[in-house]
mmCIF file of C-alpha atoms in Angstrom:
data_model
loop_
_atom_site.group_PDB
_atom_site.id
_atom_site.type_symbol
_atom_site.label_atom_id
_atom_site.label_comp_id
_atom_site.label_asym_id
_atom_site.label_seq_id
_atom_site.Cartn_x
_atom_site.Cartn_y
_atom_site.Cartn_z
ATOM 1 C CA GLY A 1 150.794 179.121 -43.410
ATOM 2 C CA ALA A 2 151.658 180.597 -46.816
ATOM 3 C CA ALA A 3 152.816 183.862 -45.249
ATOM 4 C CA ALA A 4 154.751 182.047 -42.525
ATOM 5 C CA ALA A 5 156.601 180.070 -45.198
ATOM 6 C CA ILE A 6 158.297 183.231 -46.511
ATOM 7 C CA PRO A 7 160.645 183.805 -43.548
ATOM 8 C CA VAL A 8 161.214 180.038 -43.344
ATOM 9 C CA LEU A 9 162.328 180.026 -46.998
ATOM 10 C CA GLU A 10 164.957 182.611 -46.162
ATOM 11 C CA TYR A 11 166.670 180.342 -43.634
ATOM 12 C CA ASN A 12 165.752 176.825 -44.800
ATOM 13 C CA PHE A 13 164.624 176.527 -48.393
ATOM 14 C CA GLN A 14 163.561 172.863 -48.218
ATOM 15 C CA TRP A 15 161.292 173.226 -45.190
ATOM 16 C CA GLY A 16 159.963 176.539 -46.479
ATOM 17 C CA LEU A 17 159.064 174.886 -49.772
ATOM 18 C CA VAL A 18 157.299 172.019 -47.974
ATOM 19 C CA LEU A 19 155.325 174.486 -45.853
ATOM 20 C CA SER A 20 154.425 176.525 -48.956
ATOM 21 C CA ILE A 21 153.172 173.450 -50.821
ATOM 22 C CA ILE A 22 151.017 172.365 -47.874
ATOM 23 C CA ALA A 23 149.637 175.874 -47.314
ATOM 24 C CA TYR A 24 148.826 176.611 -50.948
ATOM 25 C CA SER A 25 147.301 173.150 -51.410
ATOM 26 C CA ALA A 26 145.024 173.870 -48.451
ATOM 27 C CA ILE A 27 144.127 177.241 -49.984
ATOM 28 C CA GLY A 28 143.239 175.549 -53.271
ATOM 29 C CA LEU A 29 141.119 172.918 -51.536
ATOM 30 C CA GLY A 30 139.319 175.579 -49.526
ATOM 31 C CA VAL A 31 138.640 177.807 -52.521
ATOM 32 C CA GLY A 32 137.402 174.865 -54.576
ATOM 33 C CA ALA A 33 135.152 173.501 -51.835
ATOM 34 C CA SER A 34 133.656 176.865 -50.866
ATOM 35 C CA GLY A 35 133.248 178.000 -54.476
ATOM 36 C CA THR A 36 131.455 174.826 -55.522
ATOM 37 C CA SER A 37 129.200 174.980 -52.455
ATOM 38 C CA LEU A 38 128.379 178.626 -53.171
ATOM 39 C CA LEU A 39 127.403 177.861 -56.774
ATOM 40 C CA ALA A 40 125.229 174.977 -55.592
ATOM 41 C CA LEU A 41 123.572 177.258 -53.043
ATOM 42 C CA LEU A 42 122.931 179.912 -55.704
ATOM 43 C CA ALA A 43 121.357 177.328 -57.990
ATOM 44 C CA THR A 44 119.187 175.983 -55.168
ATOM 45 C CA ALA A 45 118.080 179.177 -53.448
ATOM 46 C CA THR A 46 117.695 181.514 -56.444
ATOM 47 C CA ALA A 47 114.794 181.661 -58.877
ATOM 48 C CA PRO A 48 115.824 180.515 -62.381
ATOM 49 C CA ARG A 49 115.344 183.941 -63.973
ATOM 50 C CA ARG A 50 117.530 185.546 -61.289
ATOM 51 C CA ARG A 51 120.417 183.093 -61.385
ATOM 52 C CA ALA A 52 122.441 184.992 -63.980
ATOM 53 C CA ALA A 53 122.134 188.220 -61.997
ATOM 54 C CA ALA A 54 122.965 186.419 -58.746
ATOM 55 C CA ALA A 55 126.074 184.836 -60.261
ATOM 56 C CA THR A 56 127.222 188.157 -61.718
ATOM 57 C CA ILE A 57 126.643 190.080 -58.486
ATOM 58 C CA THR A 58 128.551 187.390 -56.587
ATOM 59 C CA TRP A 59 131.467 187.726 -59.030
ATOM 60 C CA LEU A 60 131.362 191.529 -58.721
ATOM 61 C CA MET A 61 131.501 191.316 -54.932
ATOM 62 C CA MET A 62 134.444 188.914 -55.135
ATOM 63 C CA ILE A 63 136.350 191.219 -57.494
ATOM 64 C CA ALA A 64 135.551 194.260 -55.332
ATOM 65 C CA GLY A 65 136.815 192.436 -52.253
ATOM 66 C CA ILE A 66 140.062 191.495 -53.975
ATOM 67 C CA ALA A 67 140.593 195.035 -55.277
ATOM 68 C CA ILE A 68 139.920 196.715 -51.929
ATOM 69 C CA THR A 69 141.973 194.214 -49.941
ATOM 70 C CA SER A 70 144.928 194.404 -52.340
ATOM 71 C CA GLY A 71 144.902 198.190 -52.362
ATOM 72 C CA VAL A 72 144.680 198.580 -48.591
ATOM 73 C CA ALA A 73 147.153 195.783 -47.831
ATOM 74 C CA GLY A 74 149.588 197.145 -50.398
ATOM 75 C CA SER A 75 149.498 200.613 -48.859
ATOM 76 C CA LEU A 76 150.229 199.151 -45.409
ATOM 77 C CA LEU A 77 152.944 196.713 -46.497
ATOM 78 C CA ASP A 78 155.720 199.278 -46.987
ATOM 79 C CA PRO A 79 158.290 199.396 -45.485
ATOM 80 C CA TYR A 80 158.259 195.623 -45.796
ATOM 81 C CA SER A 81 159.116 193.211 -43.011
ATOM 82 C CA HIS A 82 158.203 189.577 -42.437
ATOM 83 C CA LEU A 83 156.447 190.461 -39.181
ATOM 84 C CA LEU A 84 154.369 193.174 -40.859
ATOM 85 C CA LEU A 85 153.357 190.742 -43.613
ATOM 86 C CA LEU A 86 152.246 188.153 -41.046
ATOM 87 C CA LYS A 87 150.184 190.761 -39.166
ATOM 88 C CA ILE A 88 148.443 191.965 -42.343
ATOM 89 C CA VAL A 89 147.731 188.441 -43.611
ATOM 90 C CA ALA A 90 146.386 187.371 -40.204
ATOM 91 C CA THR A 91 144.094 190.413 -40.065
ATOM 92 C CA VAL A 92 142.795 189.907 -43.606
ATOM 93 C CA SER A 93 142.245 186.173 -43.043
ATOM 94 C CA ALA A 94 140.388 186.727 -39.771
ATOM 95 C CA GLY A 95 138.233 189.391 -41.416
ATOM 96 C CA ALA A 96 137.411 187.086 -44.327
ATOM 97 C CA VAL A 97 136.373 184.257 -42.003
ATOM 98 C CA LEU A 98 134.239 186.624 -39.921
ATOM 99 C CA LEU A 99 132.483 188.080 -42.982
ATOM 100 C CA THR A 100 131.868 184.569 -44.312
ATOM 101 C CA LEU A 101 130.276 183.448 -41.042
ATOM 102 C CA ILE A 102 128.061 186.535 -40.980
ATOM 103 C CA GLY A 103 127.083 186.016 -44.621
ATOM 104 C CA ILE A 104 126.108 182.353 -44.387
ATOM 105 C CA TRP A 105 124.609 182.335 -40.881
ATOM 106 C CA GLY A 106 121.090 180.908 -41.193
ATOM 107 C CA ILE A 107 121.024 181.299 -44.979
ATOM 108 C CA GLU A 108 119.720 177.761 -45.536
ATOM 109 C CA ARG A 109 117.104 177.976 -42.796
ATOM 110 C CA GLY A 110 113.667 177.374 -44.288
ATOM 111 C CA LEU A 111 115.108 176.618 -47.711
ATOM 112 C CA THR A 112 112.951 174.110 -49.580
ATOM 113 C CA ARG A 113 114.529 171.923 -52.200
ATOM 114 C CA GLN A 114 112.408 170.905 -55.163
ATOM 115 C CA ALA A 115 112.489 167.270 -56.151
ATOM 116 C CA GLU A 116 114.148 166.419 -59.438
ATOM 117 C CA ALA A 117 111.733 165.626 -62.248
ATOM 118 C CA SER A 118 113.897 162.745 -63.401
ATOM 119 C CA HIS A 119 116.827 160.891 -61.926
ATOM 120 C CA THR A 120 119.232 160.453 -64.812
ATOM 121 C CA PRO A 121 122.604 158.969 -63.835
ATOM 122 C CA PHE A 122 125.278 161.654 -63.815
ATOM 123 C CA MET A 123 127.595 160.015 -66.345
ATOM 124 C CA LYS A 124 124.719 159.402 -68.741
ATOM 125 C CA GLY A 125 123.629 163.032 -68.510
ATOM 126 C CA LEU A 126 127.215 164.193 -68.978
ATOM 127 C CA LYS A 127 127.640 162.057 -72.097
ATOM 128 C CA GLU A 128 124.381 163.416 -73.525
ATOM 129 C CA VAL A 129 125.497 167.007 -72.939
ATOM 130 C CA TRP A 130 129.003 166.349 -74.325
ATOM 131 C CA ALA A 131 127.396 164.953 -77.483
ATOM 132 C CA GLU A 132 125.830 168.379 -78.124
ATOM 133 C CA ASP A 133 128.055 170.351 -80.483
ATOM 134 C CA LYS A 134 127.358 173.770 -78.917
ATOM 135 C CA ALA A 135 127.913 172.554 -75.360
ATOM 136 C CA ARG A 136 131.151 170.808 -76.307
ATOM 137 C CA ARG A 137 132.562 173.807 -78.179
ATOM 138 C CA PHE A 138 131.573 176.179 -75.389
ATOM 139 C CA THR A 139 133.330 173.932 -72.866
ATOM 140 C CA VAL A 140 136.544 174.184 -74.887
ATOM 141 C CA PHE A 141 136.065 177.961 -75.141
ATOM 142 C CA VAL A 142 135.613 178.273 -71.366
ATOM 143 C CA PHE A 143 138.746 176.241 -70.659
ATOM 144 C CA LEU A 144 140.861 178.118 -73.213
ATOM 145 C CA SER A 145 139.718 181.601 -72.229
ATOM 146 C CA MET A 146 139.942 180.972 -68.484
ATOM 147 C CA THR A 147 143.423 179.505 -68.855
ATOM 148 C CA ALA A 148 144.431 182.763 -70.541
ATOM 149 C CA TYR A 149 142.554 184.769 -67.884
ATOM 150 C CA PHE A 150 144.442 183.206 -64.961
ATOM 151 C CA MET A 151 147.919 182.728 -66.493
ATOM 152 C CA GLN A 152 149.208 186.113 -65.343
ATOM 153 C CA GLU A 153 147.779 185.822 -61.822
ATOM 154 C CA LEU A 154 150.979 184.494 -60.218
ATOM 155 C CA ILE A 155 153.568 186.262 -62.381
ATOM 156 C CA LEU A 156 152.372 189.856 -62.731
ATOM 157 C CA GLU A 157 153.602 190.971 -59.309
ATOM 158 C CA PRO A 158 157.046 189.300 -59.641
ATOM 159 C CA TYR A 159 157.323 190.891 -63.100
ATOM 160 C CA ALA A 160 156.612 194.327 -61.652
ATOM 161 C CA GLY A 161 159.156 193.775 -58.893
ATOM 162 C CA LEU A 162 161.981 192.281 -60.954
ATOM 163 C CA VAL A 163 161.661 194.448 -64.067
ATOM 164 C CA PHE A 164 160.218 197.740 -62.796
ATOM 165 C CA GLY A 165 161.557 197.715 -59.237
ATOM 166 C CA PHE A 166 158.184 197.700 -57.509
ATOM 167 C CA SER A 167 158.287 197.124 -53.749
ATOM 168 C CA PRO A 168 156.087 194.351 -52.252
ATOM 169 C CA GLY A 169 153.521 196.961 -51.260
ATOM 170 C CA GLN A 170 153.510 198.579 -54.702
ATOM 171 C CA SER A 171 153.142 195.255 -56.524
ATOM 172 C CA THR A 172 150.270 194.264 -54.213
ATOM 173 C CA SER A 173 148.565 197.580 -54.956
ATOM 174 C CA LEU A 174 149.110 196.904 -58.670
ATOM 175 C CA SER A 175 147.061 193.721 -58.313
ATOM 176 C CA GLY A 176 144.362 195.784 -56.627
ATOM 177 C CA ALA A 177 144.400 198.244 -59.532
ATOM 178 C CA GLN A 178 143.956 195.385 -61.991
ATOM 179 C CA ASN A 179 140.966 193.999 -60.108
ATOM 180 C CA GLY A 180 139.552 197.491 -59.867
ATOM 181 C CA GLY A 181 139.722 197.542 -63.661
ATOM 182 C CA VAL A 182 137.931 194.176 -63.786
ATOM 183 C CA PHE A 183 135.151 195.593 -61.611
ATOM 184 C CA LEU A 184 134.868 198.672 -63.842
ATOM 185 C CA GLY A 185 134.753 196.560 -67.012
ATOM 186 C CA MET A 186 132.003 194.341 -65.633
ATOM 187 C CA LEU A 187 129.953 197.348 -64.553
ATOM 188 C CA CYS A 188 130.346 199.066 -67.930
ATOM 189 C CA VAL A 189 129.161 196.019 -69.867
ATOM 190 C CA GLY A 190 126.312 195.457 -67.424
ATOM 191 C CA LEU A 191 125.134 199.049 -67.794
ATOM 192 C CA ALA A 192 125.602 199.024 -71.575
ATOM 193 C CA CYS A 193 123.553 195.841 -71.912
ATOM 194 C CA THR A 194 120.918 196.840 -69.353
ATOM 195 C CA GLY A 195 120.269 200.466 -70.150
ATOM 196 C CA LEU A 196 121.508 200.982 -73.695
ATOM 197 C CA LYS A 197 121.077 197.498 -75.253
ATOM 198 C CA LEU A 198 124.409 197.969 -77.014
ATOM 199 C CA GLY A 199 125.884 195.095 -79.001
ATOM 200 C CA SER A 200 125.492 191.398 -78.292
ATOM 201 C CA LEU A 201 127.038 189.066 -75.755
ATOM 202 C CA ARG A 202 129.236 187.608 -78.494
ATOM 203 C CA SER A 203 130.556 191.026 -79.501
ATOM 204 C CA TRP A 204 131.378 191.902 -75.889
ATOM 205 C CA VAL A 205 133.171 188.580 -75.357
ATOM 206 C CA ILE A 206 135.239 189.084 -78.518
ATOM 207 C CA CYS A 207 136.004 192.707 -77.617
ATOM 208 C CA GLY A 208 137.098 191.679 -74.126
ATOM 209 C CA CYS A 209 139.343 188.884 -75.416
ATOM 210 C CA LEU A 210 141.016 191.010 -78.099
ATOM 211 C CA GLY A 211 141.423 193.958 -75.721
ATOM 212 C CA SER A 212 143.017 191.647 -73.162
ATOM 213 C CA ALA A 213 145.412 190.380 -75.836
ATOM 214 C CA LEU A 214 146.429 193.940 -76.755
ATOM 215 C CA SER A 215 146.912 194.882 -73.098
ATOM 216 C CA LEU A 216 149.103 191.835 -72.456
ATOM 217 C CA SER A 217 151.175 192.667 -75.525
ATOM 218 C CA ALA A 218 151.642 196.195 -74.178
ATOM 219 C CA ILE A 219 152.668 194.833 -70.759
ATOM 220 C CA ALA A 220 155.263 192.623 -72.448
ATOM 221 C CA ALA A 221 156.577 195.483 -74.605
ATOM 222 C CA LEU A 222 156.869 197.859 -71.639
ATOM 223 C CA GLY A 223 159.435 195.531 -70.103
ATOM 224 C CA ILE A 224 161.900 196.647 -72.785
ATOM 225 C CA ASP A 225 161.631 200.387 -72.232
ATOM 226 C CA GLY A 226 158.656 201.435 -70.143
ATOM 227 C CA SER A 227 157.880 203.256 -66.923
ATOM 228 C CA ALA A 228 156.045 202.171 -63.796
ATOM 229 C CA ALA A 229 153.175 204.542 -64.612
ATOM 230 C CA GLN A 230 152.789 203.041 -68.089
ATOM 231 C CA LEU A 231 152.773 199.531 -66.620
ATOM 232 C CA THR A 232 150.049 200.511 -64.159
ATOM 233 C CA ALA A 233 147.930 201.954 -66.980
ATOM 234 C CA ALA A 234 148.374 198.807 -69.087
ATOM 235 C CA VAL A 235 147.476 196.573 -66.129
ATOM 236 C CA ILE A 236 144.311 198.582 -65.434
ATOM 237 C CA ALA A 237 143.385 198.303 -69.127
ATOM 238 C CA LEU A 238 143.925 194.543 -68.902
ATOM 239 C CA GLY A 239 141.573 194.444 -65.932
ATOM 240 C CA VAL A 240 138.882 196.421 -67.757
ATOM 241 C CA PHE A 241 138.957 194.115 -70.783
ATOM 242 C CA ASN A 242 139.076 191.048 -68.515
ATOM 243 C CA GLY A 243 135.937 192.307 -66.803
ATOM 244 C CA MET A 244 134.186 192.927 -70.119
ATOM 245 C CA PHE A 245 134.999 189.402 -71.247
ATOM 246 C CA ALA A 246 134.036 187.792 -67.931
ATOM 247 C CA VAL A 247 130.575 189.320 -67.545
ATOM 248 C CA ALA A 248 129.676 188.685 -71.199
ATOM 249 C CA ALA A 249 130.910 185.091 -70.900
ATOM 250 C CA ILE A 250 128.717 184.571 -67.826
ATOM 251 C CA GLY A 251 125.709 185.898 -69.729
ATOM 252 C CA SER A 252 126.493 183.651 -72.687
ATOM 253 C CA MET A 253 126.827 180.678 -70.361
ATOM 254 C CA MET A 254 123.416 181.328 -68.839
ATOM 255 C CA SER A 255 121.891 181.732 -72.301
ATOM 256 C CA LEU A 256 123.418 178.536 -73.694
ATOM 257 C CA ALA A 257 122.506 176.506 -70.605
ATOM 258 C CA GLY A 258 118.901 176.291 -71.779
ATOM 259 C CA THR A 259 119.662 175.146 -75.336
ATOM 260 C CA GLY A 260 119.854 171.544 -76.494
ATOM 261 C CA ARG A 261 118.327 168.525 -74.765
ATOM 262 C CA GLY A 262 115.769 169.495 -72.116
ATOM 263 C CA ALA A 263 116.257 169.187 -68.349
ATOM 264 C CA ARG A 264 120.056 169.311 -68.680
ATOM 265 C CA GLU A 265 120.699 172.924 -67.633
ATOM 266 C CA GLY A 266 122.327 171.858 -64.366
ATOM 267 C CA THR A 267 124.593 169.352 -66.085
ATOM 268 C CA ARG A 268 125.724 171.946 -68.635
ATOM 269 C CA MET A 269 126.439 174.505 -65.913
ATOM 270 C CA GLY A 270 128.318 171.862 -63.942
ATOM 271 C CA LEU A 271 130.419 170.954 -66.976
ATOM 272 C CA TRP A 272 131.281 174.579 -67.711
ATOM 273 C CA GLY A 273 131.915 175.307 -64.040
ATOM 274 C CA ALA A 274 134.312 172.370 -63.864
ATOM 275 C CA ALA A 275 136.096 173.590 -67.008
ATOM 276 C CA GLN A 276 136.457 177.044 -65.445
ATOM 277 C CA ALA A 277 137.752 175.676 -62.138
ATOM 278 C CA ILE A 278 140.291 173.367 -63.786
ATOM 279 C CA ALA A 279 141.436 176.177 -66.088
ATOM 280 C CA ALA A 280 141.883 178.535 -63.118
ATOM 281 C CA GLY A 281 144.256 176.136 -61.392
ATOM 282 C CA PHE A 282 145.985 175.040 -64.575
ATOM 283 C CA GLY A 283 146.388 178.595 -65.880
ATOM 284 C CA GLY A 284 148.061 179.873 -62.722
ATOM 285 C CA LEU A 285 150.335 176.841 -62.465
ATOM 286 C CA PHE A 286 151.239 176.870 -66.159
ATOM 287 C CA GLY A 287 151.943 180.609 -66.179
ATOM 288 C CA ALA A 288 154.260 180.392 -63.169
ATOM 289 C CA ALA A 289 156.025 177.272 -64.471
ATOM 290 C CA ALA A 290 156.429 178.816 -67.925
ATOM 291 C CA ALA A 291 157.935 181.995 -66.462
ATOM 292 C CA ASP A 292 160.416 179.987 -64.384
ATOM 293 C CA GLY A 293 161.262 177.805 -67.363
ATOM 294 C CA MET A 294 161.819 180.764 -69.676
ATOM 295 C CA ARG A 295 164.114 182.404 -67.115
ATOM 296 C CA LEU A 296 166.387 179.383 -67.441
ATOM 297 C CA TRP A 297 166.712 180.039 -71.185
ATOM 298 C CA ILE A 298 166.481 183.835 -71.338
ATOM 299 C CA THR A 299 168.798 185.859 -69.113
ATOM 300 C CA SER A 300 166.605 188.960 -69.265
ATOM 301 C CA ALA A 301 163.698 188.873 -66.803
ATOM 302 C CA ALA A 302 161.736 191.206 -69.085
ATOM 303 C CA GLY A 303 162.170 188.840 -72.025
ATOM 304 C CA ALA A 304 161.285 185.739 -70.005
ATOM 305 C CA PHE A 305 158.105 187.177 -68.508
ATOM 306 C CA GLY A 306 157.239 188.980 -71.739
ATOM 307 C CA SER A 307 157.257 185.732 -73.720
ATOM 308 C CA VAL A 308 154.694 184.264 -71.310
ATOM 309 C CA PHE A 309 152.505 187.370 -71.575
ATOM 310 C CA LEU A 310 152.636 187.140 -75.378
ATOM 311 C CA PHE A 311 151.656 183.462 -75.260
ATOM 312 C CA GLU A 312 148.750 184.415 -73.018
ATOM 313 C CA ALA A 313 147.754 187.102 -75.531
ATOM 314 C CA ALA A 314 147.747 184.467 -78.291
ATOM 315 C CA LEU A 315 145.406 182.308 -76.194
ATOM 316 C CA PHE A 316 143.013 185.249 -75.878
ATOM 317 C CA VAL A 317 143.039 185.691 -79.662
ATOM 318 C CA LEU A 318 142.211 181.986 -80.085
ATOM 319 C CA ALA A 319 139.442 182.351 -77.505
ATOM 320 C CA ALA A 320 137.998 185.286 -79.461
ATOM 321 C CA ALA A 321 138.001 183.173 -82.630
ATOM 322 C CA MET A 322 136.237 180.350 -80.794
ATOM 323 C CA ALA A 323 133.667 182.765 -79.365
ATOM 324 C CA ALA A 324 132.884 184.012 -82.875
ATOM 325 C CA LYS A 325 132.053 180.446 -83.930
ATOM 326 C CA THR A 326 130.428 179.213 -80.712
ATOM 327 C CA ILE A 327 128.295 182.067 -79.356
ATOM 328 C CA GLU A 328 125.318 183.145 -81.448
ATOM 329 C CA HIS A 329 125.035 186.776 -82.489
ATOM 330 C CA LYS A 330 121.814 187.859 -80.799
ATOM 331 C CA PRO A 331 120.930 191.492 -80.096
ATOM 332 C CA ILE A 332 120.201 192.169 -76.439
ATOM 333 C CA THR A 333 116.469 192.850 -76.442
ATOM 334 C CA GLN A 334 115.366 191.420 -73.097
ATOM 335 C CA ASN A 335 115.294 193.480 -69.921
ATOM 336 C CA LEU A 336 118.406 192.276 -68.163
ATOM 337 C CA VAL A 337 118.864 192.695 -64.449
ATOM 338 C CA PRO A 338 121.541 195.332 -63.686
ATOM 339 C CA GLY A 339 124.855 193.581 -63.308
ATOM 340 C CA GLU A 340 123.747 190.719 -65.571
#
């Protein structure tokens, strides 16, 4: 539906816009429903000590899928045509559905669910968790950092096309390069924590946030007088630092879930998961709306997009400051599972 809306927009903007809204709303509903169900399945079917590793491996597989799909689709998309786009999107969508069916077929067969020790009303449990200072501050940190993380998601490719002259295939491949950087950053932190016991989760979160801020500043500056190769390098660097931040934030989340009032780990994870999900949608929407709004005030596309990237960089700096106050500085001494 979203791909089909593109040729419709060319001939009838109003109906194309309606089709786009319906299609992207359905995508959002599907992603939200499947993502929430997957997290619930992980929590139910995975031993407590393996949940952090399971969540991280799941994230790594998602990032790898995005990177591979973007790279391959981008290489096939040039020379661009509406028909070619529809064929590629249909193939990717069918492949995703098929892989999903294979992955979940029979996965809940024989799964035993343990009874809850206590049946505390949800709102009461949520209020108790929100009253905890650490949980409340970490919720704000998750929302702030994830808003910054997802703000560029919908504007990076248009920026590359409008300012640097990237073709649709090249800009799609650029997104794949960024997610490849995310995958690399997550692996590097996982290996550093697992094998070398370097640093702490807090230090990795702060490093990832500040590195992301620097990369976004470089992306904004390159719009003034930069090359396509320099933009690609800056985008890959952004991906690496995003990955460093993401995997360390997941580890911190798992560590903080067990602190505070007992028997509330699930409620804390649910609260932080909700903050992440809301921030993902809000960040993408806000970034796109801000870019469109700035283009009404600034005639230069580079200046309009660059101002949004700089605002995103400022959010990452604020997130780093919050992480310094919220996440405890603990050396990594336990034997972490690779990828955790």
